[in-house]
Tab-separated table of C-alpha atoms in Angstrom:
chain	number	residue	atom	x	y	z
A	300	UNK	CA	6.499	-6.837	-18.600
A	301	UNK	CA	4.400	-6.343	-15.439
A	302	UNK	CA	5.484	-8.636	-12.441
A	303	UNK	CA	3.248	-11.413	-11.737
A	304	UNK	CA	2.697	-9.387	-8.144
A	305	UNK	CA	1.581	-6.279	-10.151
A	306	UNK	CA	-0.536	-8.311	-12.441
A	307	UNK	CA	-2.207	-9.863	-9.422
A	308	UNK	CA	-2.818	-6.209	-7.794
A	309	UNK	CA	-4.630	-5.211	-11.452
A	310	UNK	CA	-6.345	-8.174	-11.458
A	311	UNK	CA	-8.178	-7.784	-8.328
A	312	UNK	CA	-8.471	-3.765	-8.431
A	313	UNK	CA	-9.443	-4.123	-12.144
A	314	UNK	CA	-13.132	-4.918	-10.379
A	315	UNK	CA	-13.633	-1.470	-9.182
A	316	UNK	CA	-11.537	0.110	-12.107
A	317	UNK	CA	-13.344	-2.078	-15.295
A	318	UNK	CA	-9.714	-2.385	-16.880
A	319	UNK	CA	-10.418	-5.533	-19.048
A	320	UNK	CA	-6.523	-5.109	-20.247
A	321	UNK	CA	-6.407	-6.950	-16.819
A	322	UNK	CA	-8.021	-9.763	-16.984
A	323	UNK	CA	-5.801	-10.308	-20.128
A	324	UNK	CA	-3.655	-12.256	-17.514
A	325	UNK	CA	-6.095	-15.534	-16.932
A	326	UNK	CA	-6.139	-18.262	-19.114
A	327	UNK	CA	-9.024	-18.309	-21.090
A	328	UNK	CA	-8.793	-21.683	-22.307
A	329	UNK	CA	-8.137	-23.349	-18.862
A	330	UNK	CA	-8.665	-21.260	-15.656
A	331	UNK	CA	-10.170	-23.592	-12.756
A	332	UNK	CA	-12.242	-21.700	-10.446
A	333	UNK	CA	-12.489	-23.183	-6.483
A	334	UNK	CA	-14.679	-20.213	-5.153
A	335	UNK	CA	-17.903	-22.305	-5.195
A	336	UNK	CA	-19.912	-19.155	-5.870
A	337	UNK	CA	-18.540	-18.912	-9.404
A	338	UNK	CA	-18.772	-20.496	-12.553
A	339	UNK	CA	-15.604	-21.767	-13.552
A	340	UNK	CA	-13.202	-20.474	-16.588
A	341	UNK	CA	-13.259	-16.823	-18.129
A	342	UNK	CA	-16.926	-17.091	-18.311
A	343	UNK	CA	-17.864	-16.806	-14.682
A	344	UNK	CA	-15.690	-14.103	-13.719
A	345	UNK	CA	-17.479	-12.086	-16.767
A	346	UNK	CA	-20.711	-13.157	-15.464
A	347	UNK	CA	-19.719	-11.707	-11.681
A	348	UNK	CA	-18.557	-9.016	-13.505
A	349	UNK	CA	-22.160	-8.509	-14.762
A	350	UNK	CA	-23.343	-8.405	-11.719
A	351	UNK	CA	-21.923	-5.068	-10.569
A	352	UNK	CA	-24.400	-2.714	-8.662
A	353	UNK	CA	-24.268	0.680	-9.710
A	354	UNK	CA	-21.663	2.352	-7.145
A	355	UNK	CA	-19.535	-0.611	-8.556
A	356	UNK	CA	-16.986	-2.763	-7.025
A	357	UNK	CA	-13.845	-1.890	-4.904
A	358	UNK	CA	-10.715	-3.259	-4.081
A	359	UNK	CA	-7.574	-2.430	-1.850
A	360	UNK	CA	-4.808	-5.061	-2.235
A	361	UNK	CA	-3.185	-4.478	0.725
A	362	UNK	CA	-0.444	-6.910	0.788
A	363	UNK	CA	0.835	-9.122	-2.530
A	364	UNK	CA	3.063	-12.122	-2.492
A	365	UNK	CA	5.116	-14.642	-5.054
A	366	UNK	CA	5.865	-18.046	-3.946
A	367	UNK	CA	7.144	-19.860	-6.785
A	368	UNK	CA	3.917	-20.550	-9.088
A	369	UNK	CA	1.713	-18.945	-7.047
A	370	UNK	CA	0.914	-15.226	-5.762
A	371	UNK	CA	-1.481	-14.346	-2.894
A	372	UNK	CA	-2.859	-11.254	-1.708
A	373	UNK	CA	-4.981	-9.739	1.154
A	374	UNK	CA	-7.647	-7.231	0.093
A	375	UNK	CA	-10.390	-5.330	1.469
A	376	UNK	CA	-13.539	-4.955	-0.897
A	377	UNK	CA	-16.896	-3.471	-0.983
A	378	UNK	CA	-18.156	-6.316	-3.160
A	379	UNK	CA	-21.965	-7.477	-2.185
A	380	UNK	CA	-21.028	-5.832	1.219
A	381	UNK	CA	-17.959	-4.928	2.842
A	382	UNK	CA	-15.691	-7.504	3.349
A	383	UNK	CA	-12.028	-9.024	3.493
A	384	UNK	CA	-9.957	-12.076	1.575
A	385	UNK	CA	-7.615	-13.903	0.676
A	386	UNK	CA	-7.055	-14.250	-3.031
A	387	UNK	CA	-4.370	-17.164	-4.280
A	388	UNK	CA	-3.611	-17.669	-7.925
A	389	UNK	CA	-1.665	-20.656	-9.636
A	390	UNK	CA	0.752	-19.303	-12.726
A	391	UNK	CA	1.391	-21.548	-15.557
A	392	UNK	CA	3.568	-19.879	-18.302
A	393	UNK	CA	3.129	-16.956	-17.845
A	394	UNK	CA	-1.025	-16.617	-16.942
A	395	UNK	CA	-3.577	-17.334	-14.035
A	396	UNK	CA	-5.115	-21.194	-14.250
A	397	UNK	CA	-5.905	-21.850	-11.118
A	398	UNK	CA	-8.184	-19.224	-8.161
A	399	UNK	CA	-8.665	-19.914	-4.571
A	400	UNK	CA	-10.170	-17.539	-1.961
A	401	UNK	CA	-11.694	-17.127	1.129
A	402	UNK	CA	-14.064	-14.475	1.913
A	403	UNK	CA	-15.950	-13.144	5.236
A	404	UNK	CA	-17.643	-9.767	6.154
A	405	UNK	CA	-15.657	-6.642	7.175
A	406	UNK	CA	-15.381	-6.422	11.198
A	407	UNK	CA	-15.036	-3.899	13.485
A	408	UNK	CA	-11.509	-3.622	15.118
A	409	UNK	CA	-11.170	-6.078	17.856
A	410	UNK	CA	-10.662	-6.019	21.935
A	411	UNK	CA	-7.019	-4.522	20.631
A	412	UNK	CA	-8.019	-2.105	18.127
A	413	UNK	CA	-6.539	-3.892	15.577
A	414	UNK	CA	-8.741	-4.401	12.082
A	415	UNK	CA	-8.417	-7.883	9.701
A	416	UNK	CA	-6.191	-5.400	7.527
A	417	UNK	CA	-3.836	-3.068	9.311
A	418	UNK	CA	-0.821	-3.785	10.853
A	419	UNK	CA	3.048	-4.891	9.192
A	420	UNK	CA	3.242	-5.091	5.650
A	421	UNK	CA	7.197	-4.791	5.507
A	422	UNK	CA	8.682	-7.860	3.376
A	423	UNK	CA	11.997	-9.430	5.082
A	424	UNK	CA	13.753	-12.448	5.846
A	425	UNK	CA	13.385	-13.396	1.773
A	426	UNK	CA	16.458	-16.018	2.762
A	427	UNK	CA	14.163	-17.456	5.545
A	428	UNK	CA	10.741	-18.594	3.421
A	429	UNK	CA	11.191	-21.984	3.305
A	430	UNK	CA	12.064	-22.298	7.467
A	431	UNK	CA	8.913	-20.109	7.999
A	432	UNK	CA	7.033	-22.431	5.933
A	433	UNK	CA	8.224	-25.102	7.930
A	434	UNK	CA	7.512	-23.567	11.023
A	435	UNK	CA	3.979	-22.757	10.013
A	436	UNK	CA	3.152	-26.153	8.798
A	437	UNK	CA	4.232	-27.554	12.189
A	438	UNK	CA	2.697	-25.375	13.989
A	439	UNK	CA	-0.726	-25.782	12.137
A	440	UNK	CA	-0.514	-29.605	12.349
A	441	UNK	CA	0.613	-29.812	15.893
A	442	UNK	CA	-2.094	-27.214	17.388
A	443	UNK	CA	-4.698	-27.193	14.812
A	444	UNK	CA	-4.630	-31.044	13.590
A	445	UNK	CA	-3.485	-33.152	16.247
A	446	UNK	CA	-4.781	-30.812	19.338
A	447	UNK	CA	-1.432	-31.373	20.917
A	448	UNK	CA	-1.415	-27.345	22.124
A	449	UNK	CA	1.880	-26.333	21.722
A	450	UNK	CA	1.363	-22.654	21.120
A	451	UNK	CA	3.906	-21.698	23.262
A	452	UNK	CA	6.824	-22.970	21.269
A	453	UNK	CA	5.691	-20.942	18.297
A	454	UNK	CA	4.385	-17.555	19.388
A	455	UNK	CA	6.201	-14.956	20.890
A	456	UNK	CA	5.797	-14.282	24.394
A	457	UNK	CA	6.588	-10.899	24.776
A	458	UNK	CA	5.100	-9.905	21.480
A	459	UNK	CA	1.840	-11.467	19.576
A	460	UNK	CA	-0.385	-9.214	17.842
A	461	UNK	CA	-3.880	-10.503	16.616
A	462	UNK	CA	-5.926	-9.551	14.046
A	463	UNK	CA	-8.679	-11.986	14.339
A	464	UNK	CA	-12.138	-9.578	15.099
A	465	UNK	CA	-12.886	-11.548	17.747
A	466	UNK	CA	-9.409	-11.815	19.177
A	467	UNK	CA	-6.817	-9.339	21.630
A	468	UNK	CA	-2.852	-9.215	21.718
A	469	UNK	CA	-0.890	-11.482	23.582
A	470	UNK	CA	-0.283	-15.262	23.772
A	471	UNK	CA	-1.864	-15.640	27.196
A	472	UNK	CA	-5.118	-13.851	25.872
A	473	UNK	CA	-5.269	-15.748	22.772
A	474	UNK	CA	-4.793	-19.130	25.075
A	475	UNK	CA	-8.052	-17.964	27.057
A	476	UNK	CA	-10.078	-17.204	24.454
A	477	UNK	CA	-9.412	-20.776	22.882
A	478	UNK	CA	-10.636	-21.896	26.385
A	479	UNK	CA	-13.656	-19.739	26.667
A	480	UNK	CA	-14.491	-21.006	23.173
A	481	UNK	CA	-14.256	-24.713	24.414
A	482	UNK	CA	-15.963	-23.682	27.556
A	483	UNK	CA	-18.744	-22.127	25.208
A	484	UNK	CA	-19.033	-25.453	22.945
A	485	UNK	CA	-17.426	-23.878	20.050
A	486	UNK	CA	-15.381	-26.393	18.329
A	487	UNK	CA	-12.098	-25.472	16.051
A	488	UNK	CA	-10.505	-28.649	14.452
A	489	UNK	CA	-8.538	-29.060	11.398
A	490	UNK	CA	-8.837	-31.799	9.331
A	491	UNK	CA	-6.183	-31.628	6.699
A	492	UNK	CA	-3.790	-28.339	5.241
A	493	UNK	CA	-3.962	-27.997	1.813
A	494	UNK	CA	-1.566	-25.374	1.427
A	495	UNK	CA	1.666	-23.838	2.868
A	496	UNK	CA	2.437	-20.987	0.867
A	497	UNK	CA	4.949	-17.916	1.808
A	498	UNK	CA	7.664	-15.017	0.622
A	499	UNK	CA	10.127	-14.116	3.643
A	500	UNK	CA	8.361	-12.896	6.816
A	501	UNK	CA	4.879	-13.960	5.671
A	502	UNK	CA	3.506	-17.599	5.597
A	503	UNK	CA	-0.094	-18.364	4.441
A	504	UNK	CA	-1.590	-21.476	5.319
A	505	UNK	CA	-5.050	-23.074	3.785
A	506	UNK	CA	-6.455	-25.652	5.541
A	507	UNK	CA	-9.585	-27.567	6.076
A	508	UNK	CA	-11.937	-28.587	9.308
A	509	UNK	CA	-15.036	-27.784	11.609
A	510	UNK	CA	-15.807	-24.493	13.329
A	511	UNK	CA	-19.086	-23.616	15.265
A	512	UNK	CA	-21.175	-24.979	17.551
A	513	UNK	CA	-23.460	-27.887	17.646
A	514	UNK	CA	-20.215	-29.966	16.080
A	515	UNK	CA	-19.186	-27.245	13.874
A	516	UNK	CA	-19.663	-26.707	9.932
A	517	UNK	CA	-17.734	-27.374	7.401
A	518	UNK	CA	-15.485	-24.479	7.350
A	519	UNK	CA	-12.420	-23.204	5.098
A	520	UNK	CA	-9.763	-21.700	7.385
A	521	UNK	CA	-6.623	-18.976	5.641
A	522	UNK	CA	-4.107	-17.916	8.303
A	523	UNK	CA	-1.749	-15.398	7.531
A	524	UNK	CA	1.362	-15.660	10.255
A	525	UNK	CA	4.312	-13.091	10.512
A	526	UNK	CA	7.023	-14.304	11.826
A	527	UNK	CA	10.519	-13.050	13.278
A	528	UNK	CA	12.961	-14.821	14.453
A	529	UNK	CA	11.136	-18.177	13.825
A	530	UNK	CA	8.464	-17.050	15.899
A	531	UNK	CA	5.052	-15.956	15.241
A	532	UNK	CA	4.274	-12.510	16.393
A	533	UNK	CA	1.420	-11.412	14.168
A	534	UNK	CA	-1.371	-13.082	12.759
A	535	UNK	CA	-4.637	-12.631	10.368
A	536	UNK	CA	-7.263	-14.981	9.401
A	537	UNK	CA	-10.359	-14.924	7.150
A	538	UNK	CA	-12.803	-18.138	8.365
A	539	UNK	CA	-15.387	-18.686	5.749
A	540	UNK	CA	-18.149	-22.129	5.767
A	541	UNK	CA	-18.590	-23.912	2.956
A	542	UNK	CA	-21.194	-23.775	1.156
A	543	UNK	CA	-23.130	-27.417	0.505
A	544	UNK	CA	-22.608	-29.107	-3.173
A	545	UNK	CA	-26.037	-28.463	-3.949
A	546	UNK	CA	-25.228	-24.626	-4.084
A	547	UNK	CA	-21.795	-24.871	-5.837
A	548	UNK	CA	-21.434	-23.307	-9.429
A	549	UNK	CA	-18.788	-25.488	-10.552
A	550	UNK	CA	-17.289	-28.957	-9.332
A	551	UNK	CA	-14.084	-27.806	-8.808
A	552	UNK	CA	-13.794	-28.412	-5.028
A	553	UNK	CA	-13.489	-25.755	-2.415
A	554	UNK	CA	-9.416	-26.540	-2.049
């Protein structure tokens, strides 16, 4: 039998390569959907499906991970447009009941050269997820949630590579750029995680707050840390607003 990582991959490639052996993997009787542009159960992923222009679909899983009922992955897609995500799936015995995701067009490389894909994909450290996952969810709360900015006890100082379009390497860059955004009226607040998920060197965190100006939107935030040593050295995001209930296609909640 396939791995549950493998399954994800086919999954999520099966859009480009129409293998409905696939999709075999979700639920059909009970699969909640929490992308808000989707109809939830079988049905709406058949009806996306539907959709397809003519070139079709792509997908490039380019890293997959397993975190006890749950696998995540980070993909590039051509899919209404170019863009990157994050996909997470919930596993109950054996399929796919539960989708998450969070989606936002494909950017040029940033300041550093550095695209919202490239960069380490080794696993290690498979001893060290739940520290990491620790460290991530204090790290989050402390600097994203309570404002208390205490970046410098998490990132590495002599290494911190950044993924973020917008974004360059190093901790004292990525300090001035949240400064020039304050200075600029862009707020960034969290209001509450909803998820600390990881495998090893990788730690995923979902959380919920305000980004923008004029007091922000409502706004869906994935960060994808890498850490070593029990610091943070590498780091990818996908920001994504969320859409108001009177556009949703199923009541399922965002998170």
């Amino acid at each position: 039998m396939m791995s549950r990582k493998a399954q994800t991959i086919a999954l999520l490639q099966s859009i480009e390569t129409n293998d409905a052996g696939a999709m075999q993997v979700i639920n059909p009787a009970h699969y909640i959907q929490h992308n808000l542009n989707i109809a939830s159960g079988l049905e709406g992923i058949v009806s996306l499906i539907q959709q397809r222009p003519p070139q079709g679909f792509k997908a490039k899983v380019v890293r997959v991970f397993e975190d006890g009922d749950y696998t995540f992955a980070h993909t590039q897609y051509d899919f209404f447009g170019a863009k990157v995500g994050f996909d997470v799936f919930r596993w109950q015995d054996d399929l796919m009941v539960e989708h998450w995701d969070n989606l936002a067009e494909l950017a040029p490389p940033n300041h550093s050269g550095r695209t919202q894909l490239d960069g380490s994909t080794a696993l290690t450290d498979l001893d060290k997820t739940a520290e990491n996952k620790q460290i991530i969810e204090r790290f989050v709360r402390e600097n994203w949630l309570e404002q208390r900015n205490t970046y410098t006890d998490y990132i590495a100082n002599n290494v911190y590579l950044q993924h973020n379009p917008l974004g360059q390497d190093g901790l004292d860059t990525f300090l001035a750029t949240l400064k020039q955004l304050q200075e600029h009226g862009v707020v960034m607040y969290f209001t509450k995680i909803h998820k600390i998920l990881g495998e090893g060197n990788f730690v995923l965190a979902l959380s919920e707050g305000r980004f923008g100006t004029n007091g922000g939107t409502d706004t869906a935030f994935y960060d994808l840390f890498r850490l070593e040593h029990g610091k943070i050295v590498e780091h990818w995001d996908v920001i994504e607003s969320i859409t108001p209930p009177e556009q949703h296609k199923n009541n399922n909640g965002k998170f």
